[in-house]
mmCIF file of C-alpha atoms and ligand atoms in Angstrom:
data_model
loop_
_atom_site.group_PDB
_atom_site.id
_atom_site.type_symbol
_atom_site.label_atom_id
_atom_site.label_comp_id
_atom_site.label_asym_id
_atom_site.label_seq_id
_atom_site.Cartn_x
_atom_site.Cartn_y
_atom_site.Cartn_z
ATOM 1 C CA UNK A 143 142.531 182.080 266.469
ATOM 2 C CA UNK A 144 145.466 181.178 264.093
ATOM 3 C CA UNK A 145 146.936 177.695 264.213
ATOM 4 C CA UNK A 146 150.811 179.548 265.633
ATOM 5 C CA UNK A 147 151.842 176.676 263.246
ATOM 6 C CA UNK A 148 149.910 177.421 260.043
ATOM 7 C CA UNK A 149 148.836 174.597 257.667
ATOM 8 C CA UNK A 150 151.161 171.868 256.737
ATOM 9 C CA UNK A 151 149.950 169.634 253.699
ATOM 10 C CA UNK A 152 152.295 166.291 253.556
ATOM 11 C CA UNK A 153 152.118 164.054 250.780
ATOM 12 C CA UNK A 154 148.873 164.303 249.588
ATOM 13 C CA UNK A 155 147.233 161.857 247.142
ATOM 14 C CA UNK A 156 143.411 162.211 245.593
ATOM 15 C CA UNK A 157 142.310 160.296 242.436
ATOM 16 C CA UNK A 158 139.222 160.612 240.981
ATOM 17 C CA UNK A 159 137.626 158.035 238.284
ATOM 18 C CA UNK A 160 139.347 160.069 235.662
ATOM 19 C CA UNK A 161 142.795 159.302 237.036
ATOM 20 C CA UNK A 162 145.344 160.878 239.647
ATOM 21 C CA UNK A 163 144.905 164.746 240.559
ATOM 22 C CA UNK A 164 147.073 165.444 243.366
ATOM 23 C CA UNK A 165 150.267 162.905 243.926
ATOM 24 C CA UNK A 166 152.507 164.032 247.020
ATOM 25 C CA UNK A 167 151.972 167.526 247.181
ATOM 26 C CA UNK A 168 153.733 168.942 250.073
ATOM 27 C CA UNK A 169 153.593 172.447 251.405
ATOM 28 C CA UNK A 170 152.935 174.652 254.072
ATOM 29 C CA UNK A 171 151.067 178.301 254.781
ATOM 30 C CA UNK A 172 151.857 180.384 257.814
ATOM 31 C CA UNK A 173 149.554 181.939 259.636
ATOM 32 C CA UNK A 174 148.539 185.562 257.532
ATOM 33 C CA UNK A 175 150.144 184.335 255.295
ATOM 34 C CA UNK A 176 148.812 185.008 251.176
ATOM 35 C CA UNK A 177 149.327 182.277 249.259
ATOM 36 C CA UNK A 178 148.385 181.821 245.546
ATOM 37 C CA UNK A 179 147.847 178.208 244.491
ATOM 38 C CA UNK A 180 148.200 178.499 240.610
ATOM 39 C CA UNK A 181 148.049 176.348 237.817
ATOM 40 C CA UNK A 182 146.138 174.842 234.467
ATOM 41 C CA UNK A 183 142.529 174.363 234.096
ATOM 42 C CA UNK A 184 141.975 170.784 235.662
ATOM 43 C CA UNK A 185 145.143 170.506 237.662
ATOM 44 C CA UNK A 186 143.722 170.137 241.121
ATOM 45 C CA UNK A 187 143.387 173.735 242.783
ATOM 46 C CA UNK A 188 139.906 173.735 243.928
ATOM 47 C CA UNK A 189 140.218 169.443 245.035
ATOM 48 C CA UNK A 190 143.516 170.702 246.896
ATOM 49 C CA UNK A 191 141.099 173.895 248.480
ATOM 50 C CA UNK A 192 138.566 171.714 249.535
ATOM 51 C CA UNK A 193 140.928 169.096 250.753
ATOM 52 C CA UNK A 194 142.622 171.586 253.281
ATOM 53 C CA UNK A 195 138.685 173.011 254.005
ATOM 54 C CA UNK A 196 138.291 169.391 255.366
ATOM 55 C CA UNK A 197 135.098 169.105 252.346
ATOM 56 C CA UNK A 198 137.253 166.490 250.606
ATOM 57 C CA UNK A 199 139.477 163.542 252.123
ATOM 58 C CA UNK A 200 142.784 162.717 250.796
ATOM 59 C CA UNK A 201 143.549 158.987 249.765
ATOM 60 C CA UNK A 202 147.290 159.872 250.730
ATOM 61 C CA UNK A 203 148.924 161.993 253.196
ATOM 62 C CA UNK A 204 147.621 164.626 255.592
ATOM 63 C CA UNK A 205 146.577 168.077 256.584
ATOM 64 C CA UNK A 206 148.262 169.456 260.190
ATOM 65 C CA UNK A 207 147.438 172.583 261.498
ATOM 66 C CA UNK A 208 143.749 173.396 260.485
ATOM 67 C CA UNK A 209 141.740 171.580 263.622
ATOM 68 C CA UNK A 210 140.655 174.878 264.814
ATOM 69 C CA UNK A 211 140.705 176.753 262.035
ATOM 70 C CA UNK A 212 137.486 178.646 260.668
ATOM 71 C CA UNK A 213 137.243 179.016 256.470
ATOM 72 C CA UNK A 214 135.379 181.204 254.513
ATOM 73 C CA UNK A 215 135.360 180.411 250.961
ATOM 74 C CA UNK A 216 134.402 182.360 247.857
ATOM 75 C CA UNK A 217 133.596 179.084 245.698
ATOM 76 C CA UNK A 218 134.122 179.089 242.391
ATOM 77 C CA UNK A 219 130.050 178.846 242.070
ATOM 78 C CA UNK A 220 128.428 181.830 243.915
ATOM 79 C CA UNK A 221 126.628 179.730 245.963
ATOM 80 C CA UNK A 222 123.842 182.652 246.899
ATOM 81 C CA UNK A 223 120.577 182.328 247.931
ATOM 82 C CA UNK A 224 119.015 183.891 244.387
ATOM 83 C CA UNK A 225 115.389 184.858 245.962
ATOM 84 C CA UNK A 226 117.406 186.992 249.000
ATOM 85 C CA UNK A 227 118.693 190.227 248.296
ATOM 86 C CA UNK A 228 122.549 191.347 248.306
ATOM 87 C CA UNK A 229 122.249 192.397 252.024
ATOM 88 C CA UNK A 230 120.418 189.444 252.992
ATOM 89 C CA UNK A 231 122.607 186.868 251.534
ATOM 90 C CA UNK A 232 126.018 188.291 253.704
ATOM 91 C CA UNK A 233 123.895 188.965 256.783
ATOM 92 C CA UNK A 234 122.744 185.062 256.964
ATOM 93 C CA UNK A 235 127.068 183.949 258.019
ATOM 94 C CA UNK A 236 126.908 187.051 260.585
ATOM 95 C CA UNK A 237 126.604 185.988 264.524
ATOM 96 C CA UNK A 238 123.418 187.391 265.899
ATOM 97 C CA UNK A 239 124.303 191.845 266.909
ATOM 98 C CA UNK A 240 127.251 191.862 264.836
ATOM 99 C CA UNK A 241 128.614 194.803 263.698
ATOM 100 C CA UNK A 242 129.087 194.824 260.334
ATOM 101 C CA UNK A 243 128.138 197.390 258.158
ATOM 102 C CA UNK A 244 126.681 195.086 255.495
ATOM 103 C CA UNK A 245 125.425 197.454 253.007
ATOM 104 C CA UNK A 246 128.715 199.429 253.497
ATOM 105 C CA UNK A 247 130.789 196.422 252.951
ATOM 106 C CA UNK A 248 128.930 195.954 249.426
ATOM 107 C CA UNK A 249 129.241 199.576 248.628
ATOM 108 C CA UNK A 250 132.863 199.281 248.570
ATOM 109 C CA UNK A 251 132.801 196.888 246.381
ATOM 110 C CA UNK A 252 131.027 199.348 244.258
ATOM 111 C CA UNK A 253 127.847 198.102 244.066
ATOM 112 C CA UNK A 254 124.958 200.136 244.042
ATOM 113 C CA UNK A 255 121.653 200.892 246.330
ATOM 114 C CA UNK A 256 119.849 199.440 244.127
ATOM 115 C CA UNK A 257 121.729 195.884 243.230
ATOM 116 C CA UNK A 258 121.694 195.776 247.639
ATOM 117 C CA UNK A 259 118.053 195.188 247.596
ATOM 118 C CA UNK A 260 117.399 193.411 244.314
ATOM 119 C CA UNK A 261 117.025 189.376 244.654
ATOM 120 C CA UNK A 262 120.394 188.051 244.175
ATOM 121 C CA UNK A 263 119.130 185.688 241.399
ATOM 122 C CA UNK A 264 118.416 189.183 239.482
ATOM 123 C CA UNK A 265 121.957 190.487 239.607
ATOM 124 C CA UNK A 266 124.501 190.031 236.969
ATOM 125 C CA UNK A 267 127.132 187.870 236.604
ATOM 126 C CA UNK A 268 130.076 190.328 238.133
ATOM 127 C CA UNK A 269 127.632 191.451 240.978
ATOM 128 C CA UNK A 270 127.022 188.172 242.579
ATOM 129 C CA UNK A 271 130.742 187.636 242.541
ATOM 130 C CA UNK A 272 131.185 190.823 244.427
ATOM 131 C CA UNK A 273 128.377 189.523 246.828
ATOM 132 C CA UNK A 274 130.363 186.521 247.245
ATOM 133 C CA UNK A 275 132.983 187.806 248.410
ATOM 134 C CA UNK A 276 131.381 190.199 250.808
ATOM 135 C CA UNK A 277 130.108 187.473 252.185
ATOM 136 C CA UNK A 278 132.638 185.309 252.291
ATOM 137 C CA UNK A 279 135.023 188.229 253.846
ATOM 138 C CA UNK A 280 132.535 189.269 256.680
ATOM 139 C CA UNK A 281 131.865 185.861 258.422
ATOM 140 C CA UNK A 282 134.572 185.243 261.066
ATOM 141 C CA UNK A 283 136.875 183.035 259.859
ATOM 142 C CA UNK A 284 140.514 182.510 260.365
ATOM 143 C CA UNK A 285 141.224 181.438 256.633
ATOM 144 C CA UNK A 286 140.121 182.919 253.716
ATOM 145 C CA UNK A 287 139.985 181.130 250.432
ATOM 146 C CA UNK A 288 139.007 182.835 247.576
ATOM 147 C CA UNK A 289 138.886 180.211 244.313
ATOM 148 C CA UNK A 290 138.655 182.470 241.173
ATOM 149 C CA UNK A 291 136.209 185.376 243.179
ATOM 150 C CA UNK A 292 137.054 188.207 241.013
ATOM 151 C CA UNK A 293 136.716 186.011 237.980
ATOM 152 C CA UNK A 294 134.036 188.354 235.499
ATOM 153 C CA UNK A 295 134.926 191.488 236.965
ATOM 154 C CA UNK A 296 135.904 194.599 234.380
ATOM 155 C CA UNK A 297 139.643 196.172 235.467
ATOM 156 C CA UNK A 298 138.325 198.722 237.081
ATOM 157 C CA UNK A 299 135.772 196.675 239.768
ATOM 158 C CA UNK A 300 138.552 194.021 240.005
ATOM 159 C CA UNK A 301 140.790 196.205 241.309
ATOM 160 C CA UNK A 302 138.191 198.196 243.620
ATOM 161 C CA UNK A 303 137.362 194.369 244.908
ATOM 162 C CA UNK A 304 140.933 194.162 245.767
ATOM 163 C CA UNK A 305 140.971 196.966 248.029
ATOM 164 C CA UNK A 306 137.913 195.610 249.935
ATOM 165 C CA UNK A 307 139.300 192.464 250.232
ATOM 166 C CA UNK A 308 142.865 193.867 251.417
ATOM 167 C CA UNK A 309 140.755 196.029 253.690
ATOM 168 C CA UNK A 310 139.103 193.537 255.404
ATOM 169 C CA UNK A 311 141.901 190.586 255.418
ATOM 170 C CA UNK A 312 143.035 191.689 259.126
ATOM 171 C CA UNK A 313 145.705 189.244 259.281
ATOM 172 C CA UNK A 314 143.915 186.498 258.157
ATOM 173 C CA UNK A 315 145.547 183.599 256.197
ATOM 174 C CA UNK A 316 144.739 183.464 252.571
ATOM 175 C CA UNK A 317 144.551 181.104 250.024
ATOM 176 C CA UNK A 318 143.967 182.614 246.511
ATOM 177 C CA UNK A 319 142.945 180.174 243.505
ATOM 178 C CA UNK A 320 143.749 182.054 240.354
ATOM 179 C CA UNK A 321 145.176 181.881 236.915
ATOM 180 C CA UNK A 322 146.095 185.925 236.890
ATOM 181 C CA UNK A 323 149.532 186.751 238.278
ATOM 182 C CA UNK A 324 148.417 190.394 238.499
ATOM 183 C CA UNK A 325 145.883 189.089 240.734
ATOM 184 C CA UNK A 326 148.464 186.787 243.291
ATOM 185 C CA UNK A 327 151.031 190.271 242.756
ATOM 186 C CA UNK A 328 148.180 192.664 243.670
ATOM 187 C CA UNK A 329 147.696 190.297 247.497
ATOM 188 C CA UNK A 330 151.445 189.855 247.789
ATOM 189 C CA UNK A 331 150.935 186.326 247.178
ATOM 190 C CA UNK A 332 153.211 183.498 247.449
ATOM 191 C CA UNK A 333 152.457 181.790 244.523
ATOM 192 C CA UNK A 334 152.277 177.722 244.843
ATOM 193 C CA UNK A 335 152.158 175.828 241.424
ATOM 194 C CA UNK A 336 149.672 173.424 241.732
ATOM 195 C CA UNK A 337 149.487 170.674 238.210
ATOM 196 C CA UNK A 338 147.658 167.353 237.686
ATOM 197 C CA UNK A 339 149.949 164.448 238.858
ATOM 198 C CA UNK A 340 151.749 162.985 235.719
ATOM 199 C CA UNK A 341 151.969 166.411 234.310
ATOM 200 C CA UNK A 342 155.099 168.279 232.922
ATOM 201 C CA UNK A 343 157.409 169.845 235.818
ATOM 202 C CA UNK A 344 155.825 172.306 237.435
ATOM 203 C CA UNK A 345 157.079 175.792 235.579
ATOM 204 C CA UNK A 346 156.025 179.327 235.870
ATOM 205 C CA UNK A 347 152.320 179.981 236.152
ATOM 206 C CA UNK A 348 150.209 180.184 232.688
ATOM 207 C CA UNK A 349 149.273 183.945 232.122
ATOM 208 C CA UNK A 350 146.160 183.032 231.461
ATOM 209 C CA UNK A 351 143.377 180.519 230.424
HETATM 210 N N1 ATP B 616 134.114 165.199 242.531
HETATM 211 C C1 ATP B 616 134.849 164.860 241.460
HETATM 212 N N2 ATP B 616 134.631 163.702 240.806
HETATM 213 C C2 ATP B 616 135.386 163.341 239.747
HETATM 214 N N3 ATP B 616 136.375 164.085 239.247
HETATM 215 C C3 ATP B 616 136.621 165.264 239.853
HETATM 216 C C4 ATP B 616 135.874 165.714 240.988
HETATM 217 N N4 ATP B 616 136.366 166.920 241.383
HETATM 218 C C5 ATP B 616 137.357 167.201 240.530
HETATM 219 N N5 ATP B 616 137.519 166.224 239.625
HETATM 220 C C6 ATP B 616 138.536 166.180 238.564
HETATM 221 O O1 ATP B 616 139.778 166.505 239.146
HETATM 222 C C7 ATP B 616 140.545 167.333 238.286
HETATM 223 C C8 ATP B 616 140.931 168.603 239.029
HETATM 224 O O2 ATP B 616 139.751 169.386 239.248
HETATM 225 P P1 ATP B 616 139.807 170.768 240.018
HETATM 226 O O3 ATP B 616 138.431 171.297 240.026
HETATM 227 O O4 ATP B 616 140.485 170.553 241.319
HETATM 228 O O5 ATP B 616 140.769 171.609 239.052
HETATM 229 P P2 ATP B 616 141.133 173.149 239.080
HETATM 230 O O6 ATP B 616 142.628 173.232 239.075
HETATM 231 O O7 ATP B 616 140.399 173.823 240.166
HETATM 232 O O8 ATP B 616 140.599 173.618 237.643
HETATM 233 P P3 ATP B 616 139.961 175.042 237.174
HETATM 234 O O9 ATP B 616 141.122 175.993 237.048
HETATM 235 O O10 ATP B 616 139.347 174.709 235.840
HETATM 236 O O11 ATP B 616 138.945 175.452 238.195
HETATM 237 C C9 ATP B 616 139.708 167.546 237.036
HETATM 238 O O12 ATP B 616 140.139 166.666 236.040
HETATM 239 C C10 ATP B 616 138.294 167.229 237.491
HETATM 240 O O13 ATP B 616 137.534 166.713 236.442
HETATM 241 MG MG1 MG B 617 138.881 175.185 240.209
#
């Protein structure tokens, strides 16, 4: 299961045509550990999430500690299958006679009878996030990195969506891409300031934007 190292990110470099995003970022997550990268829009959160999912290669430095690691990712897209339902889309990452509960599990994230068997490309905005991250929290993983999941969600599903996810973490590492400090507060999230290289020092996060 868990690396008993965690993930170790040395020095790590990616441009892009635009010009530098990451230059030498350094740090390290231990294992169960919930860590909030934060940061402006554009400054390299999702590049540095898919560098450490192995999606994306560094032009500098490295990533120790995630060889045997399993992700599951709430993308900042949804990523569903639109023409499956709710249930369908979660049950697709489950091993064959799993356990899971999957209606349940999108119940508690208050969705309703009825969104569970409409196609997913017929649910709003809010619900396919909260389908997202169902599905995203039910596959086995070992890491779970959520990159803006509750983003679209009124107060009052955003915090029932933080429940689930809290309910369901079991020790898992996390990696939480946000620009709400409520949000990193609400995991008890070590919050890592993540900025486009060349920027201003890094400072507190924004509150929002
Ligand atoms: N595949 C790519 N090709 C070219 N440029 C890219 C690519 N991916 C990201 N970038 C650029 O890298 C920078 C960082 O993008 P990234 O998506 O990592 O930012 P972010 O911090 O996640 O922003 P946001 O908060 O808006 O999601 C941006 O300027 C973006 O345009
Ligand atoms: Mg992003």
């Amino acid at each position: 299961m868990n690396a008993a190292s965690g993930i170790v990110l040395e020095h790590l470099g990616k441009t892009f045509g635009g010009g530098p995003v990451l230059q030498g970022f350094s740090a390290s997550v231990a294992p169960g550990e919930a860590v909030a990268l934060m940061g402006a829009s554009g400054g390299g959160k999702t590049t540095l999430a898919r560098i450490i999912m192995g999606l994306e290669k560094p032009d500098t430095g490295r990533v120790l500690g995630t060889e045997h690691l399993r992700f599951a990712c709430v993308f900042q897209e949804d990523r569903l299958c639109e023409g499956f339902t709710a249930v369908a889309n979660v049950a697709l990452v489950l091993p064959r006679h799993s356990p899971v509960d999957v209606p349940a599990a999108l119940r508690q994230t208050g969705l309703s009878a009825e969104e569970l068997a409409k196609p997913a490309g017929k649910l709003s905005g809010g619900e396919k996030r909260r389908v997202a991250l169902v599905r995203a929290m039910e596959a086995p993983s070992d890491v779970v990195v959520l990159d803006e999941a509750f983003k679209g969600l009124d107060a009052a599903s955003r915090l029932q969506a933080y429940a689930y996810v809290k309910s369901r973490l079991a020790g898992r590492t996390l990696l939480l891409i946000t620009h709400d400090p409520a949000e990193a507060e609400a995991f008890g999230a070590r919050v890592v300031p993540v900025q486009k290289a060349g920027g201003a020092e890094a400072g507190p996060p924004p509150a929002d934007d």
